[in-house]
Amino acid sequence: MPDSWTAPLALGWGLFGLYLALTYWLAWLGHKRTDSFASFAIGKGDMGAGVAGLTLGACLASTATFVINPGFVYRWGLPALLALTVPFVLGIFAGLAVLGPGFRRHGARATTLPIWLGDRYGSGGLRLWFALLSVLHVFYVVLIVVGAAYVMKATLGLDYAWSVTVVVGVVFSYVFLGGTYAHAFTNTAQGALMLVVAVAIFVQALRALGGPDAALDALAAQDPRLVAAVDPTSPYYATWFEVLVCPFVIGFALVSQPHLLVKSLYVRTSKDVVTLSLVGGACFVVFSLVLVAGLAARLQLGDGQNLNAVTSVWLAQAFPPMVGAVVGVTILAAAMSTLDGLLVAVSCIVGGDLATHPVVARRLRLETPEAVSRAALRAGRWTLIALGLVAWLLSGGLAVLAPALARLGLTLPAWTLSPPALVGIFGTVGAYGLVIAALPAILYGLRARPPAAWTVGVASVVALGLHLGLYALSQALGAGLADRLVAAGWDAATLASLARVGGNTGLTATLGLLLALPLPAALEALARRAAPAPSALPPAEAPAPSASQRLALAL
């Protein structure tokens, strides 16, 4: 708890208490409607399109939109603002239009993305592969938890590590209780609040910037690169390809995230999917207005702020204290809205794709569909506990135990006491890897006759391998490998370019996806050409059976 109380802190805690009460009440309502694994995973397909659309929009906009991404705009100015708005939003709308209706049309009875892919391609191996890839979600979960913890620290006065602990404890517990219905019900309330606060932040940022000319002049006085369209010195926005093409590709691909794509299964009809997509996309456009706060923060705070925390710092100064408390609690709701959707998706993938595997079902003697469903529900909920512990650890939550352990003479490793230095990049390593691995299989699965499962499996491995390989190479070069290679005669400029490319996860993901997308079609064509041509001669007649054969047949 805070060391000293002020009126804004008291209001913040009061609002947060009301938010918790409402959230747990909605989660309890969801719990009462959750009577099977399917209802835990996707509800009963009876949600209104407006409610599901607002849920989708709230999931699209997370801590990344409200807290982390404005930090990139703060650091790199207009190039970052352009990349994170126009092409990114257009990519999301294109993804919703292409993927949502087809996903529902070809698999309305699926409960998870791996089940949809396994059924579409008739491949248990493909289903298992994409179920295992769901562990990559932990990277993005950490991003959301870290951003929410910084907001809680600024709004409620809690220590960072305790903020991590509260965020993890609250969200994981109410999703554990109510599954998809808890996620949808709470996201509806959270999404409505987020719309109001997004507009308020945008208006306040415009006031702080003044007129366009004055703002551009003031930013240029700090650094002319802040007002350019691209920044050749930036690790992320150095070329038009990185500013326009990569964001569009990533926006399109992000729609294939399991917790987003399955929203098309929440509603009653295919027509509702169109309404859901339009509502969700429109909400995300409004939420993206908060990115302008990054420019306002740069203008008012100057350079040198922590990218992960600068938005929270600016919000604390931009609004009157009492209003700032309301804004802070609402941004916490924004963070939790995406986090709970991710948790439902991951827990359902584990429950629906791993725990119900035929081998496991036989080992556990699950002889009826009802028994399998109950086991899957339990497995999904236990997965939430395990994922919560991992996210808490990687986000720096273990620091709450440091004082007690120090009294016992124990010292924790430094990496467990603080979050990743640039959590916006850390979070996208796994999130982008997951979507580019899944997107080729989803797109080809929308065809009337999908290709062989092994072709999309190869594409998935290639996309993910290139993305993670380039990122790992970048980290290795930055950790000293570059110096050793230069000493061995390698060109320093080439190594520096490789390190920059590998450090931009949007670029590595785009390159991996563009390389992988044509592979299934190409491999299918090669397989047809390699297959032996059918003989033009009529099949030879079978020889007449001998006497001994006729006797054997007669006997």
Tab-separated table of C-alpha atoms in Angstrom, residues 364-520:
chain	number	residue	atom	x	y	z
A	364	LEU	CA	-6.945	-41.109	-17.542
A	365	ARG	CA	-9.793	-43.532	-18.414
A	366	LEU	CA	-12.002	-40.780	-19.782
A	367	GLU	CA	-14.641	-42.939	-21.424
A	368	THR	CA	-17.394	-40.396	-22.159
A	369	PRO	CA	-17.448	-36.996	-23.909
A	370	GLU	CA	-18.631	-35.424	-20.660
A	371	ALA	CA	-15.625	-36.807	-18.787
A	372	VAL	CA	-13.250	-35.540	-21.462
A	373	SER	CA	-14.871	-32.083	-21.330
A	374	ARG	CA	-14.519	-31.894	-17.550
A	375	ALA	CA	-10.870	-32.954	-17.757
A	376	ALA	CA	-10.176	-30.338	-20.440
A	377	LEU	CA	-11.802	-27.642	-18.295
A	378	ARG	CA	-9.649	-28.601	-15.299
A	379	ALA	CA	-6.503	-28.693	-17.432
A	380	GLY	CA	-7.249	-25.262	-18.865
A	381	ARG	CA	-7.694	-23.777	-15.425
A	382	TRP	CA	-4.490	-25.326	-14.075
A	383	THR	CA	-2.727	-23.907	-17.120
A	384	LEU	CA	-3.791	-20.446	-15.971
A	385	ILE	CA	-2.014	-20.993	-12.673
A	386	ALA	CA	1.199	-22.143	-14.349
A	387	LEU	CA	1.152	-19.307	-16.900
A	388	GLY	CA	0.499	-16.781	-14.149
A	389	LEU	CA	3.554	-17.916	-12.204
A	390	VAL	CA	5.788	-17.708	-15.288
A	391	ALA	CA	4.493	-14.245	-16.247
A	392	TRP	CA	4.921	-13.024	-12.668
A	393	LEU	CA	8.504	-14.260	-12.627
A	394	LEU	CA	9.515	-12.800	-16.012
A	395	SER	CA	7.861	-9.453	-15.219
A	396	GLY	CA	9.971	-8.917	-12.113
A	397	GLY	CA	7.329	-9.856	-9.559
A	398	LEU	CA	9.776	-12.025	-7.632
A	399	ALA	CA	11.276	-8.823	-6.238
A	400	VAL	CA	8.501	-8.754	-3.615
A	401	LEU	CA	10.300	-11.651	-1.939
A	402	ALA	CA	13.768	-10.073	-2.143
A	403	PRO	CA	13.719	-8.405	1.311
A	404	ALA	CA	12.603	-11.579	3.060
A	405	LEU	CA	15.142	-13.691	1.187
A	406	ALA	CA	17.900	-11.168	1.934
A	407	ARG	CA	17.263	-11.607	5.646
A	408	LEU	CA	17.886	-15.308	5.108
A	409	GLY	CA	21.143	-14.576	3.318
A	410	LEU	CA	19.760	-15.427	-0.135
A	411	THR	CA	20.229	-13.238	-3.210
A	412	LEU	CA	18.026	-13.409	-6.283
A	413	PRO	CA	19.480	-13.200	-9.825
A	414	ALA	CA	19.336	-9.662	-11.229
A	415	TRP	CA	17.085	-10.644	-14.140
A	416	THR	CA	14.316	-11.721	-11.749
A	417	LEU	CA	14.142	-8.309	-10.062
A	418	SER	CA	13.127	-6.129	-13.020
A	419	PRO	CA	11.275	-6.439	-16.339
A	420	PRO	CA	12.982	-6.663	-19.757
A	421	ALA	CA	14.659	-3.368	-20.693
A	422	LEU	CA	12.583	-2.815	-23.864
A	423	VAL	CA	9.473	-4.830	-23.156
A	424	GLY	CA	7.757	-3.641	-26.359
A	425	ILE	CA	10.265	-5.623	-28.410
A	426	PHE	CA	10.443	-8.537	-25.958
A	427	GLY	CA	6.678	-8.991	-26.175
A	428	THR	CA	6.597	-9.079	-29.956
A	429	VAL	CA	9.217	-11.817	-30.261
A	430	GLY	CA	6.684	-14.454	-29.298
A	431	ALA	CA	3.499	-12.736	-30.510
A	432	TYR	CA	4.808	-12.117	-34.018
A	433	GLY	CA	6.393	-15.562	-34.155
A	434	LEU	CA	3.087	-17.199	-33.325
A	435	VAL	CA	1.035	-15.318	-35.923
A	436	ILE	CA	3.462	-15.685	-38.830
A	437	ALA	CA	3.736	-19.398	-38.089
A	438	ALA	CA	-0.048	-19.792	-38.137
A	439	LEU	CA	-1.083	-17.401	-40.916
A	440	PRO	CA	-0.017	-19.512	-43.953
A	441	ALA	CA	-1.958	-22.487	-42.602
A	442	ILE	CA	-5.028	-20.318	-41.933
A	443	LEU	CA	-4.993	-18.651	-45.356
A	444	TYR	CA	-4.574	-21.905	-47.278
A	445	GLY	CA	-7.176	-23.466	-45.006
A	446	LEU	CA	-9.741	-21.005	-46.358
A	447	ARG	CA	-9.454	-22.581	-49.798
A	448	ALA	CA	-12.117	-25.032	-50.900
A	449	ARG	CA	-9.418	-27.727	-51.105
A	450	PRO	CA	-6.498	-27.029	-48.767
A	451	PRO	CA	-3.052	-28.384	-49.684
A	452	ALA	CA	-1.423	-31.273	-47.869
A	453	ALA	CA	-0.789	-30.627	-44.195
A	454	TRP	CA	2.971	-31.100	-44.539
A	455	THR	CA	3.235	-28.144	-46.936
A	456	VAL	CA	1.803	-25.635	-44.465
A	457	GLY	CA	3.840	-27.278	-41.725
A	458	VAL	CA	7.013	-26.531	-43.698
A	459	ALA	CA	5.874	-22.936	-44.258
A	460	SER	CA	5.185	-22.530	-40.549
A	461	VAL	CA	8.639	-23.779	-39.569
A	462	VAL	CA	10.359	-21.585	-42.185
A	463	ALA	CA	8.534	-18.408	-41.105
A	464	LEU	CA	9.119	-18.991	-37.410
A	465	GLY	CA	12.697	-20.162	-37.917
A	466	LEU	CA	13.735	-17.097	-39.928
A	467	HIS	CA	12.075	-14.711	-37.463
A	468	LEU	CA	13.566	-16.267	-34.339
A	469	GLY	CA	16.878	-16.999	-36.037
A	470	LEU	CA	17.443	-13.387	-37.077
A	471	TYR	CA	16.435	-12.142	-33.634
A	472	ALA	CA	18.750	-14.618	-31.900
A	473	LEU	CA	21.598	-13.617	-34.233
A	474	SER	CA	21.015	-9.960	-33.392
A	475	GLN	CA	21.172	-10.683	-29.672
A	476	ALA	CA	24.330	-12.751	-30.085
A	477	LEU	CA	26.035	-10.038	-32.149
A	478	GLY	CA	25.167	-7.460	-29.528
A	479	ALA	CA	26.494	-9.706	-26.763
A	480	GLY	CA	30.020	-9.860	-28.161
A	481	LEU	CA	29.861	-12.176	-31.158
A	482	ALA	CA	30.288	-9.202	-33.512
A	483	ASP	CA	33.626	-8.256	-31.932
A	484	ARG	CA	34.932	-11.783	-32.297
A	485	LEU	CA	33.798	-11.988	-35.924
A	486	VAL	CA	35.376	-8.616	-36.787
A	487	ALA	CA	38.603	-9.821	-35.230
A	488	ALA	CA	38.346	-12.896	-37.444
A	489	GLY	CA	38.064	-10.718	-40.565
A	490	TRP	CA	34.308	-10.206	-41.035
A	491	ASP	CA	33.061	-6.843	-42.309
A	492	ALA	CA	31.901	-4.686	-39.395
A	493	ALA	CA	29.309	-2.786	-41.457
A	494	THR	CA	27.676	-6.024	-42.637
A	495	LEU	CA	27.471	-7.345	-39.088
A	496	ALA	CA	25.977	-4.053	-37.889
A	497	SER	CA	23.287	-4.285	-40.594
A	498	LEU	CA	22.472	-7.861	-39.585
A	499	ALA	CA	22.212	-6.825	-35.959
A	500	ARG	CA	19.833	-3.968	-36.841
A	501	VAL	CA	17.615	-6.161	-39.025
A	502	GLY	CA	17.451	-8.908	-36.415
A	503	GLY	CA	16.610	-6.450	-33.658
A	504	ASN	CA	13.511	-5.201	-35.486
A	505	THR	CA	10.961	-7.922	-34.783
A	506	GLY	CA	8.432	-6.348	-37.150
A	507	LEU	CA	10.943	-6.611	-39.990
A	508	THR	CA	12.048	-10.162	-39.158
A	509	ALA	CA	8.421	-11.306	-38.900
A	510	THR	CA	7.530	-9.679	-42.226
A	511	LEU	CA	10.498	-11.261	-43.999
A	512	GLY	CA	9.677	-14.661	-42.528
A	513	LEU	CA	6.024	-14.425	-43.546
A	514	LEU	CA	6.717	-13.193	-47.082
A	515	LEU	CA	9.158	-16.060	-47.573
A	516	ALA	CA	6.761	-18.667	-46.179
A	517	LEU	CA	3.465	-17.647	-47.815
A	518	PRO	CA	4.199	-19.019	-51.323
A	519	LEU	CA	5.782	-22.234	-50.031
A	520	PRO	CA	2.641	-24.427	-49.684
